[in-house]
Amino acid sequence: APVLSARFPTTSKNIERGQLVDLQVSTELQGGAAATDPDSVECVRWLRANVNVTHVQQRVELLDDAGNFVSAGTPDIVGTDSWGSPETVLILDLKKKEQWLANRLPPVDDSLQLHCYSIAHVRRGFTKYRQAYILFGDGAVEVEWSREYTHIEWDPILERIKKVCLDYGPTAES
């Protein structure tokens, strides 16, 4: 995505709206200015009530078992849930509800982007992961969760990610 967005810059009210919410949520969660946009305020409220946030907008690299670079990216929010196991990492992606309702997003369980971030984090010591879209709009939050993934499932998913990234994706230098 960064390569495409640099090559074909575009903007719209919807893109700007998503960027505003992303910026305000990230800023407040990192100790900066409080969010003022109603959707941003609600996202922060939900996250603080349900997630032990550990990372906000921090780049991760996914390496294969031999230590070779596969892919990299920046998940919106990483944490553990406030009601369950600290061994389960949560990868959370802020999205506009309109994208979900228009079927412009893959199902959470099918998002190789989120799986990439998740596997990069479980290799840091977590035993399981879940991922979710935090859907915002109209001052309310809805959450679309994946199921929980354990180590038995990581290798086949990693192979799918490698196939896409190595055949079509950018390199570490991109």
PDB file of C-alpha atoms in Angstrom:
ATOM      1  CA  ALA A   1       0.000   0.000   0.000  1.00  0.00           C
ATOM      2  CA  PRO A   2       2.735   2.578   0.767  1.00  0.00           C
ATOM      3  CA  VAL A   3       4.242   2.049  -2.692  1.00  0.00           C
ATOM      4  CA  LEU A   4       0.870   2.433  -4.414  1.00  0.00           C
ATOM      5  CA  SER A   5      -0.114   5.486  -2.388  1.00  0.00           C
ATOM      6  CA  ALA A   6       3.217   7.169  -3.167  1.00  0.00           C
ATOM      7  CA  ARG A   7       2.908   6.328  -6.856  1.00  0.00           C
ATOM      8  CA  PHE A   8      -0.760   7.281  -7.185  1.00  0.00           C
ATOM      9  CA  PRO A   9      -1.510   9.958  -4.567  1.00  0.00           C
ATOM     10  CA  THR A  10      -5.203  10.513  -4.078  1.00  0.00           C
ATOM     11  CA  THR A  11      -7.463  11.942  -1.450  1.00  0.00           C
ATOM     12  CA  SER A  12     -11.142  12.229  -0.765  1.00  0.00           C
ATOM     13  CA  LYS A  13     -13.406  13.246   2.096  1.00  0.00           C
ATOM     14  CA  ASN A  14     -13.591   9.583   3.148  1.00  0.00           C
ATOM     15  CA  ILE A  15      -9.814   9.161   3.148  1.00  0.00           C
ATOM     16  CA  GLU A  16      -9.362  12.410   5.067  1.00  0.00           C
ATOM     17  CA  ARG A  17     -12.047  11.315   7.563  1.00  0.00           C
ATOM     18  CA  GLY A  18     -10.268   8.036   8.230  1.00  0.00           C
ATOM     19  CA  GLN A  19      -6.925   9.793   8.594  1.00  0.00           C
ATOM     20  CA  LEU A  20      -8.392  12.281  11.086  1.00  0.00           C
ATOM     21  CA  VAL A  21      -9.822   9.543  13.318  1.00  0.00           C
ATOM     22  CA  ASP A  22      -6.628   7.503  13.060  1.00  0.00           C
ATOM     23  CA  LEU A  23      -4.498  10.525  13.986  1.00  0.00           C
ATOM     24  CA  GLN A  24      -6.643  11.602  16.923  1.00  0.00           C
ATOM     25  CA  VAL A  25      -6.939   8.081  18.361  1.00  0.00           C
ATOM     26  CA  SER A  26      -3.211   7.427  17.967  1.00  0.00           C
ATOM     27  CA  THR A  27      -2.262  10.798  19.441  1.00  0.00           C
ATOM     28  CA  GLU A  28      -4.404  10.384  22.547  1.00  0.00           C
ATOM     29  CA  LEU A  29      -3.375   6.764  23.145  1.00  0.00           C
ATOM     30  CA  GLN A  30       0.272   7.838  22.987  1.00  0.00           C
ATOM     31  CA  GLY A  31      -0.276  10.497  25.651  1.00  0.00           C
ATOM     32  CA  GLY A  32      -0.843  13.476  23.360  1.00  0.00           C
ATOM     33  CA  ALA A  33      -3.824  15.762  22.890  1.00  0.00           C
ATOM     34  CA  ALA A  34      -7.262  14.408  23.721  1.00  0.00           C
ATOM     35  CA  ALA A  35      -9.422  13.389  20.788  1.00  0.00           C
ATOM     36  CA  THR A  36     -12.208  15.842  19.933  1.00  0.00           C
ATOM     37  CA  ASP A  37     -13.909  14.184  16.967  1.00  0.00           C
ATOM     38  CA  PRO A  38     -16.944  12.151  18.219  1.00  0.00           C
ATOM     39  CA  ASP A  39     -15.824   8.960  16.429  1.00  0.00           C
ATOM     40  CA  SER A  40     -12.279   9.356  17.729  1.00  0.00           C
ATOM     41  CA  VAL A  41     -13.539   9.918  21.280  1.00  0.00           C
ATOM     42  CA  GLU A  42     -15.674   6.772  21.099  1.00  0.00           C
ATOM     43  CA  CYS A  43     -12.810   4.674  19.686  1.00  0.00           C
ATOM     44  CA  VAL A  44     -10.514   5.800  22.522  1.00  0.00           C
ATOM     45  CA  ARG A  45     -13.245   5.113  25.099  1.00  0.00           C
ATOM     46  CA  TRP A  46     -13.839   1.586  23.762  1.00  0.00           C
ATOM     47  CA  LEU A  47     -10.123   0.800  23.531  1.00  0.00           C
ATOM     48  CA  ARG A  48      -9.422   1.982  27.080  1.00  0.00           C
ATOM     49  CA  ALA A  49     -12.330  -0.072  28.413  1.00  0.00           C
ATOM     50  CA  ASN A  50     -11.434  -3.284  26.575  1.00  0.00           C
ATOM     51  CA  VAL A  51      -7.759  -3.392  25.631  1.00  0.00           C
ATOM     52  CA  ASN A  52      -4.453  -3.120  27.461  1.00  0.00           C
ATOM     53  CA  VAL A  53      -2.785  -1.108  24.699  1.00  0.00           C
ATOM     54  CA  THR A  54       0.923  -1.903  24.342  1.00  0.00           C
ATOM     55  CA  HIS A  55       1.819  -0.361  20.960  1.00  0.00           C
ATOM     56  CA  VAL A  56       0.298   2.343  18.775  1.00  0.00           C
ATOM     57  CA  GLN A  57       1.446   2.860  15.193  1.00  0.00           C
ATOM     58  CA  GLN A  58       4.724   0.938  15.610  1.00  0.00           C
ATOM     59  CA  ARG A  59       6.245  -0.741  12.576  1.00  0.00           C
ATOM     60  CA  VAL A  60       6.839  -4.502  12.744  1.00  0.00           C
ATOM     61  CA  GLU A  61       8.757  -6.801  10.433  1.00  0.00           C
ATOM     62  CA  LEU A  62       7.745 -10.354   9.676  1.00  0.00           C
ATOM     63  CA  LEU A  63      10.677 -12.702   9.209  1.00  0.00           C
ATOM     64  CA  ASP A  64      10.557 -16.330   8.152  1.00  0.00           C
ATOM     65  CA  ASP A  65      12.043 -19.156  10.243  1.00  0.00           C
ATOM     66  CA  ALA A  66      15.466 -18.544   8.684  1.00  0.00           C
ATOM     67  CA  GLY A  67      15.371 -14.861   9.608  1.00  0.00           C
ATOM     68  CA  ASN A  68      14.687 -13.646   6.070  1.00  0.00           C
ATOM     69  CA  PHE A  69      12.510 -10.581   5.569  1.00  0.00           C
ATOM     70  CA  VAL A  70       8.966 -11.359   4.386  1.00  0.00           C
ATOM     71  CA  SER A  71       7.000  -8.164   4.948  1.00  0.00           C
ATOM     72  CA  ALA A  72       6.608  -5.158   7.212  1.00  0.00           C
ATOM     73  CA  GLY A  73       3.908  -2.755   8.200  1.00  0.00           C
ATOM     74  CA  THR A  74       2.405  -0.622  10.916  1.00  0.00           C
ATOM     75  CA  PRO A  75      -0.602  -1.944  12.813  1.00  0.00           C
ATOM     76  CA  ASP A  76      -2.875   0.733  14.233  1.00  0.00           C
ATOM     77  CA  ILE A  77      -3.097  -0.720  17.749  1.00  0.00           C
ATOM     78  CA  VAL A  78      -1.556  -3.727  19.494  1.00  0.00           C
ATOM     79  CA  GLY A  79      -2.464  -4.927  22.944  1.00  0.00           C
ATOM     80  CA  THR A  80      -3.880  -7.653  25.111  1.00  0.00           C
ATOM     81  CA  ASP A  81      -7.488  -7.908  26.161  1.00  0.00           C
ATOM     82  CA  SER A  82      -8.480  -6.595  29.542  1.00  0.00           C
ATOM     83  CA  TRP A  83     -10.720  -9.597  30.300  1.00  0.00           C
ATOM     84  CA  GLY A  84      -8.675 -12.574  29.174  1.00  0.00           C
ATOM     85  CA  SER A  85      -5.257 -14.058  28.762  1.00  0.00           C
ATOM     86  CA  PRO A  86      -2.131 -11.875  28.635  1.00  0.00           C
ATOM     87  CA  GLU A  87      -0.648 -14.507  26.294  1.00  0.00           C
ATOM     88  CA  THR A  88      -3.089 -13.491  23.533  1.00  0.00           C
ATOM     89  CA  VAL A  89      -2.007 -10.520  21.451  1.00  0.00           C
ATOM     90  CA  LEU A  90      -4.701  -8.371  19.843  1.00  0.00           C
ATOM     91  CA  ILE A  91      -4.071  -6.623  16.527  1.00  0.00           C
ATOM     92  CA  LEU A  92      -6.650  -3.878  15.983  1.00  0.00           C
ATOM     93  CA  ASP A  93      -7.297  -1.911  12.816  1.00  0.00           C
ATOM     94  CA  LEU A  94      -9.403   1.265  12.772  1.00  0.00           C
ATOM     95  CA  LYS A  95     -11.833   1.255   9.838  1.00  0.00           C
ATOM     96  CA  LYS A  96     -14.831   3.277   8.727  1.00  0.00           C
ATOM     97  CA  LYS A  97     -18.128   1.397   9.086  1.00  0.00           C
ATOM     98  CA  GLU A  98     -18.992   2.411   5.539  1.00  0.00           C
ATOM     99  CA  GLN A  99     -16.070   0.339   4.228  1.00  0.00           C
ATOM    100  CA  TRP A 100     -17.382  -2.734   6.061  1.00  0.00           C
ATOM    101  CA  LEU A 101     -20.993  -2.209   5.017  1.00  0.00           C
ATOM    102  CA  ALA A 102     -19.965  -1.732   1.368  1.00  0.00           C
ATOM    103  CA  ASN A 103     -17.968  -4.997   1.461  1.00  0.00           C
ATOM    104  CA  ARG A 104     -14.718  -3.137   0.769  1.00  0.00           C
ATOM    105  CA  LEU A 105     -12.855  -5.009   3.506  1.00  0.00           C
ATOM    106  CA  PRO A 106     -12.012  -8.694   3.621  1.00  0.00           C
ATOM    107  CA  PRO A 107     -13.467 -10.655   6.522  1.00  0.00           C
ATOM    108  CA  VAL A 108     -11.199 -10.204   9.544  1.00  0.00           C
ATOM    109  CA  ASP A 109     -10.118 -13.866   9.415  1.00  0.00           C
ATOM    110  CA  ASP A 110      -9.085 -13.422   5.743  1.00  0.00           C
ATOM    111  CA  SER A 111      -6.976 -10.267   6.179  1.00  0.00           C
ATOM    112  CA  LEU A 112      -3.407 -11.301   5.374  1.00  0.00           C
ATOM    113  CA  GLN A 113      -2.289  -7.817   6.416  1.00  0.00           C
ATOM    114  CA  LEU A 114      -3.596  -8.395   9.945  1.00  0.00           C
ATOM    115  CA  HIS A 115      -2.231 -11.946  10.006  1.00  0.00           C
ATOM    116  CA  CYS A 116       1.185 -10.561   9.038  1.00  0.00           C
ATOM    117  CA  TYR A 117       1.142  -8.152  11.982  1.00  0.00           C
ATOM    118  CA  SER A 118      -0.188 -10.871  14.286  1.00  0.00           C
ATOM    119  CA  ILE A 119       2.437 -13.465  13.416  1.00  0.00           C
ATOM    120  CA  ALA A 120       5.191 -10.856  13.760  1.00  0.00           C
ATOM    121  CA  HIS A 121       3.941 -10.197  17.303  1.00  0.00           C
ATOM    122  CA  VAL A 122       3.384 -13.799  18.406  1.00  0.00           C
ATOM    123  CA  ARG A 123       6.983 -14.483  17.509  1.00  0.00           C
ATOM    124  CA  ARG A 124       7.823 -12.002  20.278  1.00  0.00           C
ATOM    125  CA  GLY A 125       6.481 -14.345  22.935  1.00  0.00           C
ATOM    126  CA  PHE A 126       2.698 -14.510  22.687  1.00  0.00           C
ATOM    127  CA  THR A 127       1.037 -17.915  22.377  1.00  0.00           C
ATOM    128  CA  LYS A 128      -2.180 -16.891  20.596  1.00  0.00           C
ATOM    129  CA  TYR A 129      -3.628 -14.001  18.651  1.00  0.00           C
ATOM    130  CA  ARG A 130      -6.896 -12.389  17.672  1.00  0.00           C
ATOM    131  CA  GLN A 131      -7.468  -9.520  15.322  1.00  0.00           C
ATOM    132  CA  ALA A 132     -10.301  -7.067  14.858  1.00  0.00           C
ATOM    133  CA  TYR A 133     -11.612  -4.173  12.874  1.00  0.00           C
ATOM    134  CA  ILE A 134     -12.657  -1.302  15.135  1.00  0.00           C
ATOM    135  CA  LEU A 135     -15.457   0.127  12.991  1.00  0.00           C
ATOM    136  CA  PHE A 136     -16.315   3.769  13.609  1.00  0.00           C
ATOM    137  CA  GLY A 137     -19.035   6.078  12.360  1.00  0.00           C
ATOM    138  CA  ASP A 138     -21.923   8.109  13.739  1.00  0.00           C
ATOM    139  CA  GLY A 139     -20.163   8.420  17.109  1.00  0.00           C
ATOM    140  CA  ALA A 140     -20.456   4.684  17.795  1.00  0.00           C
ATOM    141  CA  VAL A 141     -18.020   1.783  17.645  1.00  0.00           C
ATOM    142  CA  GLU A 142     -18.684  -1.750  16.446  1.00  0.00           C
ATOM    143  CA  VAL A 143     -16.049  -4.482  16.567  1.00  0.00           C
ATOM    144  CA  GLU A 144     -15.630  -7.333  14.099  1.00  0.00           C
ATOM    145  CA  TRP A 145     -13.424 -10.017  15.699  1.00  0.00           C
ATOM    146  CA  SER A 146     -11.515 -12.888  14.182  1.00  0.00           C
ATOM    147  CA  ARG A 147     -11.400 -16.193  15.928  1.00  0.00           C
ATOM    148  CA  GLU A 148      -8.394 -17.015  18.090  1.00  0.00           C
ATOM    149  CA  TYR A 149      -5.332 -18.442  16.333  1.00  0.00           C
ATOM    150  CA  THR A 150      -2.763 -20.758  17.921  1.00  0.00           C
ATOM    151  CA  HIS A 151       0.733 -21.876  16.866  1.00  0.00           C
ATOM    152  CA  ILE A 152      -0.557 -24.869  14.891  1.00  0.00           C
ATOM    153  CA  GLU A 153      -2.116 -22.472  12.378  1.00  0.00           C
ATOM    154  CA  TRP A 154       0.721 -19.983  11.969  1.00  0.00           C
ATOM    155  CA  ASP A 155       2.884 -21.868   9.456  1.00  0.00           C
ATOM    156  CA  PRO A 156       0.181 -22.295   6.775  1.00  0.00           C
ATOM    157  CA  ILE A 157      -0.809 -18.634   7.149  1.00  0.00           C
ATOM    158  CA  LEU A 158       2.843 -17.564   6.981  1.00  0.00           C
ATOM    159  CA  GLU A 159       3.226 -19.563   3.750  1.00  0.00           C
ATOM    160  CA  ARG A 160       0.249 -17.700   2.246  1.00  0.00           C
ATOM    161  CA  ILE A 161       1.763 -14.376   3.284  1.00  0.00           C
ATOM    162  CA  LYS A 162       5.150 -15.336   1.842  1.00  0.00           C
ATOM    163  CA  LYS A 163       3.543 -16.336  -1.460  1.00  0.00           C
ATOM    164  CA  VAL A 164       1.842 -12.953  -1.803  1.00  0.00           C
ATOM    165  CA  CYS A 165       4.780 -10.869  -0.546  1.00  0.00           C
ATOM    166  CA  LEU A 166       7.534 -12.651  -2.390  1.00  0.00           C
ATOM    167  CA  ASP A 167       5.606 -12.870  -5.670  1.00  0.00           C
ATOM    168  CA  TYR A 168       4.040  -9.401  -5.672  1.00  0.00           C
ATOM    169  CA  GLY A 169       5.064  -7.331  -2.670  1.00  0.00           C
ATOM    170  CA  PRO A 170       7.580  -4.634  -1.865  1.00  0.00           C
ATOM    171  CA  THR A 171      10.955  -5.322  -0.327  1.00  0.00           C
ATOM    172  CA  ALA A 172      12.311  -4.176   3.029  1.00  0.00           C
ATOM    173  CA  GLU A 173      13.670  -1.072   1.294  1.00  0.00           C
ATOM    174  CA  SER A 174      10.221   0.047   0.082  1.00  0.00           C
TER     175      SER A 174
END
